[in-house]
CSV table of N, CA, C and O in Angstrom, one decimal:
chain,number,residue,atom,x,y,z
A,1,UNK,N,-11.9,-1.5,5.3
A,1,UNK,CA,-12.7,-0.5,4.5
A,1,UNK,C,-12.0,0.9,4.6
A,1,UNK,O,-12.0,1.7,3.7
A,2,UNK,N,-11.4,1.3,5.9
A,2,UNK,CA,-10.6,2.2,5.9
A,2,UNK,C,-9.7,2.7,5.2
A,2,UNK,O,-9.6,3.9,5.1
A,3,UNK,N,-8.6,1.7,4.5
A,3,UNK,CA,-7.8,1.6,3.8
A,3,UNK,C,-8.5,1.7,2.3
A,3,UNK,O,-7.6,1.9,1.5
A,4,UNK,N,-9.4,1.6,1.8
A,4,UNK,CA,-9.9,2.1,0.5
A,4,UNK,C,-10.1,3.4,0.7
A,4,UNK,O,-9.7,4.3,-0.1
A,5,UNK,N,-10.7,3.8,1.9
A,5,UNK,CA,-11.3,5.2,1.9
A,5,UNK,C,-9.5,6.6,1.9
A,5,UNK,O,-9.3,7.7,1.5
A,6,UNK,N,-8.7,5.6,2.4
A,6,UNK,CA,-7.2,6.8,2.5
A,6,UNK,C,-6.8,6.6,0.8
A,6,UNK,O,-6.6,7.6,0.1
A,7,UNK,N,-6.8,5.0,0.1
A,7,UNK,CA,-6.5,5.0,-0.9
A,7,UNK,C,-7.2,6.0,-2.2
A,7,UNK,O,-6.7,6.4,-3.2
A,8,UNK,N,-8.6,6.1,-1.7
A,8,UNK,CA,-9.4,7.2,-2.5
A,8,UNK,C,-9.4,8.7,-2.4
A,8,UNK,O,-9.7,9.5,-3.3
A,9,UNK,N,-8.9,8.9,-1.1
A,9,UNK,CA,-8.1,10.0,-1.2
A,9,UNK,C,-6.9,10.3,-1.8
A,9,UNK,O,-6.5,11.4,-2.2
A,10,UNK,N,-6.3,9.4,-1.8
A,10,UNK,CA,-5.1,9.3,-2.3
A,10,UNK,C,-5.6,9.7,-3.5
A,10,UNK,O,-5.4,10.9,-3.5
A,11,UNK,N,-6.1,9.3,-4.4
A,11,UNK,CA,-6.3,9.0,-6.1
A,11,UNK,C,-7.2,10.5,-6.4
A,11,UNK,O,-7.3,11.0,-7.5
A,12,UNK,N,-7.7,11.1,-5.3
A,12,UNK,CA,-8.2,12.2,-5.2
A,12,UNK,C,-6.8,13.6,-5.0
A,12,UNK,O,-7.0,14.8,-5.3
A,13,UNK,N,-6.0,13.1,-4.7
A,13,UNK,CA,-5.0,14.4,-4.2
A,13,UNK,C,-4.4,13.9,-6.1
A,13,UNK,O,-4.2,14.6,-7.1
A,14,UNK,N,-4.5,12.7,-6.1
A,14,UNK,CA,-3.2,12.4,-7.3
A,14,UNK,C,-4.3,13.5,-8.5
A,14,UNK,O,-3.7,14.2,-9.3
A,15,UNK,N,-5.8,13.7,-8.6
A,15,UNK,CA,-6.7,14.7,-9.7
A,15,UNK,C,-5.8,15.6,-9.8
A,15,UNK,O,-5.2,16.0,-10.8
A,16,UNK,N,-5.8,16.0,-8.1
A,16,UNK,CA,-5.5,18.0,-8.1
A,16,UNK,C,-3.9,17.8,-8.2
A,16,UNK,O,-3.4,19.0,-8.3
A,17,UNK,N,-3.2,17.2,-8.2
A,17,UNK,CA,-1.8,17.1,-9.0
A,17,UNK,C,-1.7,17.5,-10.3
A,17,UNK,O,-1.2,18.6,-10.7
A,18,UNK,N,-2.5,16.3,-11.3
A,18,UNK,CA,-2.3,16.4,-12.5
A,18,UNK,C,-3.4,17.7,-13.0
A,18,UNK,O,-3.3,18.0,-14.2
A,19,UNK,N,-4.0,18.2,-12.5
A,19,UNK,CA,-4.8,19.2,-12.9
A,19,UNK,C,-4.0,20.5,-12.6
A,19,UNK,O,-4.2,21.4,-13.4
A,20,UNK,N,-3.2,20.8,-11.4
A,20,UNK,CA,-2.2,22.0,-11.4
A,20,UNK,C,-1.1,21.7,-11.6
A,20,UNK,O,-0.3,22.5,-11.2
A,21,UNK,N,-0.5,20.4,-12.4
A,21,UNK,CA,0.8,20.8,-13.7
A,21,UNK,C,-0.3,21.2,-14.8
A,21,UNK,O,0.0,21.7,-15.8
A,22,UNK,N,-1.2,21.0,-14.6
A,22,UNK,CA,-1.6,21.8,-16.2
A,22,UNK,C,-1.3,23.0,-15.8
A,22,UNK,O,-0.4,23.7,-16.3
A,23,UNK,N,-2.2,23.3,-14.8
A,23,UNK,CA,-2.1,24.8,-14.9
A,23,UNK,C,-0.9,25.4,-14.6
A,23,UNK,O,-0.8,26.6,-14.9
A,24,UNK,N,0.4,24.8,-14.0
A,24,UNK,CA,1.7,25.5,-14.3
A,24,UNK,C,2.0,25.9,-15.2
A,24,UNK,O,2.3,27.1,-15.3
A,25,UNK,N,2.0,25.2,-16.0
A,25,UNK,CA,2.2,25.7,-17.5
A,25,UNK,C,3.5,25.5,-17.4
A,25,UNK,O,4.2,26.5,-17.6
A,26,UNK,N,4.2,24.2,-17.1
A,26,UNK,CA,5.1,24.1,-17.5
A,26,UNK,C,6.0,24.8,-16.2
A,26,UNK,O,7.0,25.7,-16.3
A,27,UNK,N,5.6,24.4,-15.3
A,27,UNK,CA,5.9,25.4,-14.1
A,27,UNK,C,6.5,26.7,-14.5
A,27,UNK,O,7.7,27.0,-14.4
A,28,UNK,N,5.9,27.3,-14.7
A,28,UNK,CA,6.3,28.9,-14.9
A,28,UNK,C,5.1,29.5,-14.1
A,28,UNK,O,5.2,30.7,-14.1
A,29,UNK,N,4.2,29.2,-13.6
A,29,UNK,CA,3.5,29.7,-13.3
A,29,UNK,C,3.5,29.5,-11.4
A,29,UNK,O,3.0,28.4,-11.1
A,30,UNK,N,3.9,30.0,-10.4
A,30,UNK,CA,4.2,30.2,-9.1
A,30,UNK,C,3.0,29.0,-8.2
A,30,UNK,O,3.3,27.9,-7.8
A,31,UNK,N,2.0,29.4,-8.2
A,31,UNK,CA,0.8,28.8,-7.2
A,31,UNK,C,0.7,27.5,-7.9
A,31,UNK,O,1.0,26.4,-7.4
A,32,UNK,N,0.2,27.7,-8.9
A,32,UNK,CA,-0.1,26.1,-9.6
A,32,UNK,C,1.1,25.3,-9.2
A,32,UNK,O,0.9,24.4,-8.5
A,33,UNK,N,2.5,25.6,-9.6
A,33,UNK,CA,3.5,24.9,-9.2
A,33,UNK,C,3.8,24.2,-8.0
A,33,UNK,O,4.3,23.1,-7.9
A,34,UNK,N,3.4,25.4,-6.8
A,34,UNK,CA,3.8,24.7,-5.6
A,34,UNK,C,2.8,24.3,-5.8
A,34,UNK,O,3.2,23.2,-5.4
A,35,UNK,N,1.0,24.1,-6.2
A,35,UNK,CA,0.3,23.3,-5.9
A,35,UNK,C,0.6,21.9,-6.4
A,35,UNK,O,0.0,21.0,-5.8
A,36,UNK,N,1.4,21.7,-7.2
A,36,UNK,CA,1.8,20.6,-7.8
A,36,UNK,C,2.6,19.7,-6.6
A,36,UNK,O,2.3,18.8,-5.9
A,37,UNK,N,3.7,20.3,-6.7
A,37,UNK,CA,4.7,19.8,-5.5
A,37,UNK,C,3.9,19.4,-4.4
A,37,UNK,O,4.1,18.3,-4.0
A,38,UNK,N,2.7,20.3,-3.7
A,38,UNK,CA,2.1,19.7,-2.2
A,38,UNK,C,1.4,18.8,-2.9
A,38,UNK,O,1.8,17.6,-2.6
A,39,UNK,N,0.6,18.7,-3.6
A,39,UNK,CA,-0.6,17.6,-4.0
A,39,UNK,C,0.3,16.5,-4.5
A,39,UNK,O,0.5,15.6,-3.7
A,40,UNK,N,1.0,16.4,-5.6
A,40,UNK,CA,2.2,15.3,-5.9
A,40,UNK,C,2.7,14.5,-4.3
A,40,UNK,O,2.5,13.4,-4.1
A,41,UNK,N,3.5,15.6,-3.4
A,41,UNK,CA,3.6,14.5,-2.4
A,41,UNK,C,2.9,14.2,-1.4
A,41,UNK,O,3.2,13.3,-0.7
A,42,UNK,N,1.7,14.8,-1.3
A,42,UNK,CA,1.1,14.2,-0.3
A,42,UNK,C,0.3,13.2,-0.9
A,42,UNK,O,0.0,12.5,0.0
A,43,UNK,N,-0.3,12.6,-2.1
A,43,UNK,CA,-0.5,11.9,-2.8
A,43,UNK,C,0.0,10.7,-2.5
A,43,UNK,O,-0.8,9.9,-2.0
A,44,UNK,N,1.3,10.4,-2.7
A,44,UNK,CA,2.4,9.6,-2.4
A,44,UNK,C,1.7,9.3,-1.3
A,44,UNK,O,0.7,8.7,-1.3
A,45,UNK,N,2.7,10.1,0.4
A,45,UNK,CA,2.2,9.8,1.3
A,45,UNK,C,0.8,9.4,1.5
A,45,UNK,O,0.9,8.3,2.1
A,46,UNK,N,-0.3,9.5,1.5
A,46,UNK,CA,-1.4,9.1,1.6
A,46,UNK,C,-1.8,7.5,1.0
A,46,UNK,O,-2.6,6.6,1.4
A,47,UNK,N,-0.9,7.6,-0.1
A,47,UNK,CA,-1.0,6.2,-0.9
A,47,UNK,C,-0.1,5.2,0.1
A,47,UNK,O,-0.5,4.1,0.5
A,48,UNK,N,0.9,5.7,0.5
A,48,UNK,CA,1.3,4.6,1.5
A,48,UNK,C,0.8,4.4,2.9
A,48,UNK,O,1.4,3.7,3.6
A,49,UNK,N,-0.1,5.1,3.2
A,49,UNK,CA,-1.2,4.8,4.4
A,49,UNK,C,-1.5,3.9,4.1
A,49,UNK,O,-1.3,3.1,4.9
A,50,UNK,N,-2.4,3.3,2.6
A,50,UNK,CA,-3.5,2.5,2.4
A,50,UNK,C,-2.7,1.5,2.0
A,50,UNK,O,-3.3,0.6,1.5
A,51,UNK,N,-0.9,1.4,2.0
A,51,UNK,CA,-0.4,0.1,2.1
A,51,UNK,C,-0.3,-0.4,2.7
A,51,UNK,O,0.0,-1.5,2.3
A,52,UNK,N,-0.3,-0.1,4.7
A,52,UNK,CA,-0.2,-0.5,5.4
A,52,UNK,C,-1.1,-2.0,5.6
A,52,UNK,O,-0.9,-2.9,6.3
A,53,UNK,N,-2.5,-1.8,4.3
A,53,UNK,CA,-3.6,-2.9,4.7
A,53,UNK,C,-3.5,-3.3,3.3
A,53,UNK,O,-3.2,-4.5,3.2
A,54,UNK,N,-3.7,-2.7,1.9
A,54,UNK,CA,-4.0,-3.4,0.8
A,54,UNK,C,-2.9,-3.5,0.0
A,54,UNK,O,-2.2,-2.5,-0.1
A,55,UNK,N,-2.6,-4.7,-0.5
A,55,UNK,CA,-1.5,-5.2,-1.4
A,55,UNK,C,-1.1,-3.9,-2.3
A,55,UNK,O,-2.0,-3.2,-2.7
A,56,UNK,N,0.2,-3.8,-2.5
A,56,UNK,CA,0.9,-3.2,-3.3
A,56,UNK,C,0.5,-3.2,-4.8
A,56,UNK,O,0.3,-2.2,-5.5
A,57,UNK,N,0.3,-4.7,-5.2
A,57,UNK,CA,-0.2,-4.1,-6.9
A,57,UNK,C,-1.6,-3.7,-6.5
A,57,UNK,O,-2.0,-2.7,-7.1
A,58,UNK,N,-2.2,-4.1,-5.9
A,58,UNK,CA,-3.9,-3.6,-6.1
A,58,UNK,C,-3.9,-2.0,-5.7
A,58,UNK,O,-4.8,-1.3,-6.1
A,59,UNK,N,-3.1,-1.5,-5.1
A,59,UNK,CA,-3.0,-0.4,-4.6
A,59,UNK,C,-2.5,0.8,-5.3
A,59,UNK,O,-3.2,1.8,-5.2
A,60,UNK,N,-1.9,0.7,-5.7
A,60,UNK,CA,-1.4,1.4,-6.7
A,60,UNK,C,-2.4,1.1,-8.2
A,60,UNK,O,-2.8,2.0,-8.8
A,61,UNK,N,-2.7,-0.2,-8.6
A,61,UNK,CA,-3.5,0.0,-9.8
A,61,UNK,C,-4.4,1.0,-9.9
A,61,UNK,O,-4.6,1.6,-10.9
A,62,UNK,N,-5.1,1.1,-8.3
A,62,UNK,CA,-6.3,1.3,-8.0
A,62,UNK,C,-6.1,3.0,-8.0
A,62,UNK,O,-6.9,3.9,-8.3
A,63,UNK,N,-5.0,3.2,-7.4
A,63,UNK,CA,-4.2,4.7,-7.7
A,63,UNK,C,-4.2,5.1,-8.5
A,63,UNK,O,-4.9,6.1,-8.6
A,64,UNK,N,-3.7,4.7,-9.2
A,64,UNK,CA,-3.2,5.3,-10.8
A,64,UNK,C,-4.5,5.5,-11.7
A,64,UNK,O,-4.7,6.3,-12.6
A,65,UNK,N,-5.6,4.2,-11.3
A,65,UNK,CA,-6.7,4.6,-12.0
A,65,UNK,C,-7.3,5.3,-11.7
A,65,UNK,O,-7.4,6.3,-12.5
A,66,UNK,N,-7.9,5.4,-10.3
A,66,UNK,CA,-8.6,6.8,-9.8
A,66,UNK,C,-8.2,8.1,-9.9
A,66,UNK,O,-9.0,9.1,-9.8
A,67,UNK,N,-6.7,8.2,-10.2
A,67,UNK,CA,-6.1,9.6,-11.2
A,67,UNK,C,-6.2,9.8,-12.5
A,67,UNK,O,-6.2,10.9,-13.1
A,68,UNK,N,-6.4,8.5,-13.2
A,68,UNK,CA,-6.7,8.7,-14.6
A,68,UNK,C,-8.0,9.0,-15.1
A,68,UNK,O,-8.2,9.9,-16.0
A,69,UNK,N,-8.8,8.4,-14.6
A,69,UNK,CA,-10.3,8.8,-14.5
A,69,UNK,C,-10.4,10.2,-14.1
A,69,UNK,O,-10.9,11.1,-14.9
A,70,UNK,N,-10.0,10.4,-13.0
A,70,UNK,CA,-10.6,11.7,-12.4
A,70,UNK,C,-9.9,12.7,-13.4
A,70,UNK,O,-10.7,13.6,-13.7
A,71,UNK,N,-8.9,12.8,-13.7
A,71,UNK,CA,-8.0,13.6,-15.0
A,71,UNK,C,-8.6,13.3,-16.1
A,71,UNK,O,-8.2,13.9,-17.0
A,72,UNK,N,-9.4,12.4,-16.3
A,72,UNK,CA,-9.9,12.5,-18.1
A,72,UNK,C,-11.4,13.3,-17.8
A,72,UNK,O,-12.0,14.1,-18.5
A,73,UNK,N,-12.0,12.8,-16.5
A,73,UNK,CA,-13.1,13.7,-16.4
A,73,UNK,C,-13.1,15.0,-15.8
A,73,UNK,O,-14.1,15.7,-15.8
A,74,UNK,N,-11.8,15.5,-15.1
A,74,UNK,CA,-11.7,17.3,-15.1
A,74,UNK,C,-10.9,17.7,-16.5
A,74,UNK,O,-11.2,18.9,-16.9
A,75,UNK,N,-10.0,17.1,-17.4
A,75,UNK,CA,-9.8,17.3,-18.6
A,75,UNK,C,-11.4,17.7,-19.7
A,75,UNK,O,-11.7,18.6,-20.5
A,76,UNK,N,-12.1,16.6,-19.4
A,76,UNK,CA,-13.4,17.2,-20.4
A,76,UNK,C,-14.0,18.3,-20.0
A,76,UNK,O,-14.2,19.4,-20.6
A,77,UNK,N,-14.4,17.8,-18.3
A,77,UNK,CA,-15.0,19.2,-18.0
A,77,UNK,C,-14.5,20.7,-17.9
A,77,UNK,O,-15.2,21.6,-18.2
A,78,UNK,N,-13.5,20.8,-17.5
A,78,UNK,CA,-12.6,22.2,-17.5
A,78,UNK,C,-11.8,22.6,-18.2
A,78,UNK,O,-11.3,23.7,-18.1
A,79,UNK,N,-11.4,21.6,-19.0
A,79,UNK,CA,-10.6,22.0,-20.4
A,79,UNK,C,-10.7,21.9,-21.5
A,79,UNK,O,-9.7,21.8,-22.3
A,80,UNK,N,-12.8,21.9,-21.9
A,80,UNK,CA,-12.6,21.2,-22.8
A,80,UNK,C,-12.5,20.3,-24.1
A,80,UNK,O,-13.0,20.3,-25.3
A,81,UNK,N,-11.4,19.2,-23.0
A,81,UNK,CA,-11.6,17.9,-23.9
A,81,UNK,C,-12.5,17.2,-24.4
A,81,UNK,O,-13.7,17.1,-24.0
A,82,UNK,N,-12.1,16.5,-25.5
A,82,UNK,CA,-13.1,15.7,-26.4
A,82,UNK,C,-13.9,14.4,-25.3
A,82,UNK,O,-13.1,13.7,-24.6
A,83,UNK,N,-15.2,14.2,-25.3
A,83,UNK,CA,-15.8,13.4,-24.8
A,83,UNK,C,-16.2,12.3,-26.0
A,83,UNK,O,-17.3,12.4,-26.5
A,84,UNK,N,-15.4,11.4,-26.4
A,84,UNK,CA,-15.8,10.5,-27.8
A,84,UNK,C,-16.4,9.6,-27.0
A,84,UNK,O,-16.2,9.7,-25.8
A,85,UNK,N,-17.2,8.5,-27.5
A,85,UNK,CA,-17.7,7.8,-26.9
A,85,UNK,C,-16.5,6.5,-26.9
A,85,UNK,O,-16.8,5.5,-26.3
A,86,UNK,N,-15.8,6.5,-27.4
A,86,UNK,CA,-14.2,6.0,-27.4
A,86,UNK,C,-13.8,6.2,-26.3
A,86,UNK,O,-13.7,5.2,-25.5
A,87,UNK,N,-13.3,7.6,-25.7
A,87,UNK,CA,-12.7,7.5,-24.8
A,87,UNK,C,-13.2,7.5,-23.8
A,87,UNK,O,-12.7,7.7,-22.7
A,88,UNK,N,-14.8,7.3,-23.9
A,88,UNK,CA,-15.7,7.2,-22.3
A,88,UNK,C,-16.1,5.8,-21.8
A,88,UNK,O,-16.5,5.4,-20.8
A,89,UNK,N,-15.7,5.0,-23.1
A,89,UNK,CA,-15.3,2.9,-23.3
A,89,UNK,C,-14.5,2.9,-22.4
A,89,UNK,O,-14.7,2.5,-21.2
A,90,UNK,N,-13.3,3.4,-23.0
A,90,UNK,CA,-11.9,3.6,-22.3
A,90,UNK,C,-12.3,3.7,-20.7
A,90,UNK,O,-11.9,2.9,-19.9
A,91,UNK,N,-12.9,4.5,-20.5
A,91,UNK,CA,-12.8,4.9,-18.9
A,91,UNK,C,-13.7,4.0,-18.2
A,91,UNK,O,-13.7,4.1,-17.0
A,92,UNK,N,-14.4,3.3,-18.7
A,92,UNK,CA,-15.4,2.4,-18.5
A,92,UNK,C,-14.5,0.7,-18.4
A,92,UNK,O,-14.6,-0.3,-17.6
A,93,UNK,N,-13.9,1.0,-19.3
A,93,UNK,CA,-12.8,-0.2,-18.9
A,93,UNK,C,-12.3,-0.3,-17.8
A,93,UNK,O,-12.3,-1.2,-17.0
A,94,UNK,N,-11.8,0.8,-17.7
A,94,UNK,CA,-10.4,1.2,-16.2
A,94,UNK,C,-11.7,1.3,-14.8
A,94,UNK,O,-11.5,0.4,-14.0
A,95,UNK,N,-12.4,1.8,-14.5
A,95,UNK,CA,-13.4,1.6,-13.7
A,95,UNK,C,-13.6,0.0,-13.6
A,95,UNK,O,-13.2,-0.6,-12.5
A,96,UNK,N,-14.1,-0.7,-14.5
A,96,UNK,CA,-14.2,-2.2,-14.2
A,96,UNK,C,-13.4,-2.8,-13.7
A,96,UNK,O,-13.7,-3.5,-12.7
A,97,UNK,N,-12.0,-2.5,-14.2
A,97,UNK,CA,-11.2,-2.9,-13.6
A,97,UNK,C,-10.4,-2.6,-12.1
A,97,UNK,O,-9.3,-3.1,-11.7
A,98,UNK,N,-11.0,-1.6,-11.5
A,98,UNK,CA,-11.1,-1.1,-10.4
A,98,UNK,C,-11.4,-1.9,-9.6
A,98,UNK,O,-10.9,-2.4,-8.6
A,99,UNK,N,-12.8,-1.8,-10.2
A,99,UNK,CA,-13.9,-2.7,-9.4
A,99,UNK,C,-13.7,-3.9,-9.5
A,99,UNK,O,-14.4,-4.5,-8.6
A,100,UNK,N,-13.1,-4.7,-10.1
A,100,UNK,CA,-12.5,-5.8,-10.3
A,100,UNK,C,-11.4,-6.1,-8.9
A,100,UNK,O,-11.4,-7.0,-8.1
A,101,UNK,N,-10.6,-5.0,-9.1
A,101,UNK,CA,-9.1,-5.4,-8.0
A,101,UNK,C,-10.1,-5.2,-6.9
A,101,UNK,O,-10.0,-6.2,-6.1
A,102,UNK,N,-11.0,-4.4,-6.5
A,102,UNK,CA,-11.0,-4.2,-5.2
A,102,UNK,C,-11.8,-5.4,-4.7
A,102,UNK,O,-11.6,-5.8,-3.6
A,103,UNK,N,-12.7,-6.0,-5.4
A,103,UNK,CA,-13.5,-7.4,-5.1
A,103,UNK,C,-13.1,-8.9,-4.7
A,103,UNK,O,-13.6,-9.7,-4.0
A,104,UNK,N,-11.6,-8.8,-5.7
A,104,UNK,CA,-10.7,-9.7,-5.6
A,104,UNK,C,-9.5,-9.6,-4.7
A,104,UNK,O,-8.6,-10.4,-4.6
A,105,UNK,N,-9.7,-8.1,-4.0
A,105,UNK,CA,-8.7,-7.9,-3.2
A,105,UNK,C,-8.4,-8.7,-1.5
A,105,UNK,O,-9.4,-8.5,-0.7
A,106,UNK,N,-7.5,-9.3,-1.2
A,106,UNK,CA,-7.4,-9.3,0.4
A,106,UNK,C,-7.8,-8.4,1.1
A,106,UNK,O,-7.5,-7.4,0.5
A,107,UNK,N,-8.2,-8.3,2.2
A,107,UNK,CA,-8.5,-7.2,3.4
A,107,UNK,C,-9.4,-6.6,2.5
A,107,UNK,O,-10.0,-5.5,2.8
């Protein structure tokens, strides 16, 4: 259970990544940037804590989702973005399937 809880952090540093390359702007912008760089790698590192216990594809799926999610929902909320009921299916998919790997996961 531990190893979900490092991987949810993980997927949680991977938010504040993709949320300060926005705000780099294309890195021109100093703070956001290096925020990018620390959150980008500690991301990483953190994700390979939670490989020490959960398989490699489930782990990273489960990565990449929990950043996509969390980036479509600070994308709507602080930027914004369009909330269609399309693209809240969409996120409703990737959650299932979340909840899918981790049910069927080993350990």
């Amino acid at each position: 259970m531990m190893a979900w809880a490092v991987l949810l952090l993980a997927g949680v540093l991977e938010i504040a990544f993709a949320t300060s390359l926005e705000l780099s702007r294309g890195f021109t912008r100093l703070w956001p940037s290096l925020a990018t760089i620390v959150f980008g790698t500690t991301a990483i590192v953190v994700l390979s804590r939670s490989l020490q216990t959960i398989p490699l594809s489930t782990a990273y799926a489960a990565f990449t989702a929990i950043g996509a999610v969390g980036t479509v929902v600070v994308g709507i909320v602080a930027f914004h973005e369009p909330a269609t009921g399309a693209r809240l299916a969409c996120i409703a998919l990737v959650v299932a399937g979340v909840i899918g790997l981790r049910v069927t996961a080993p350990a």
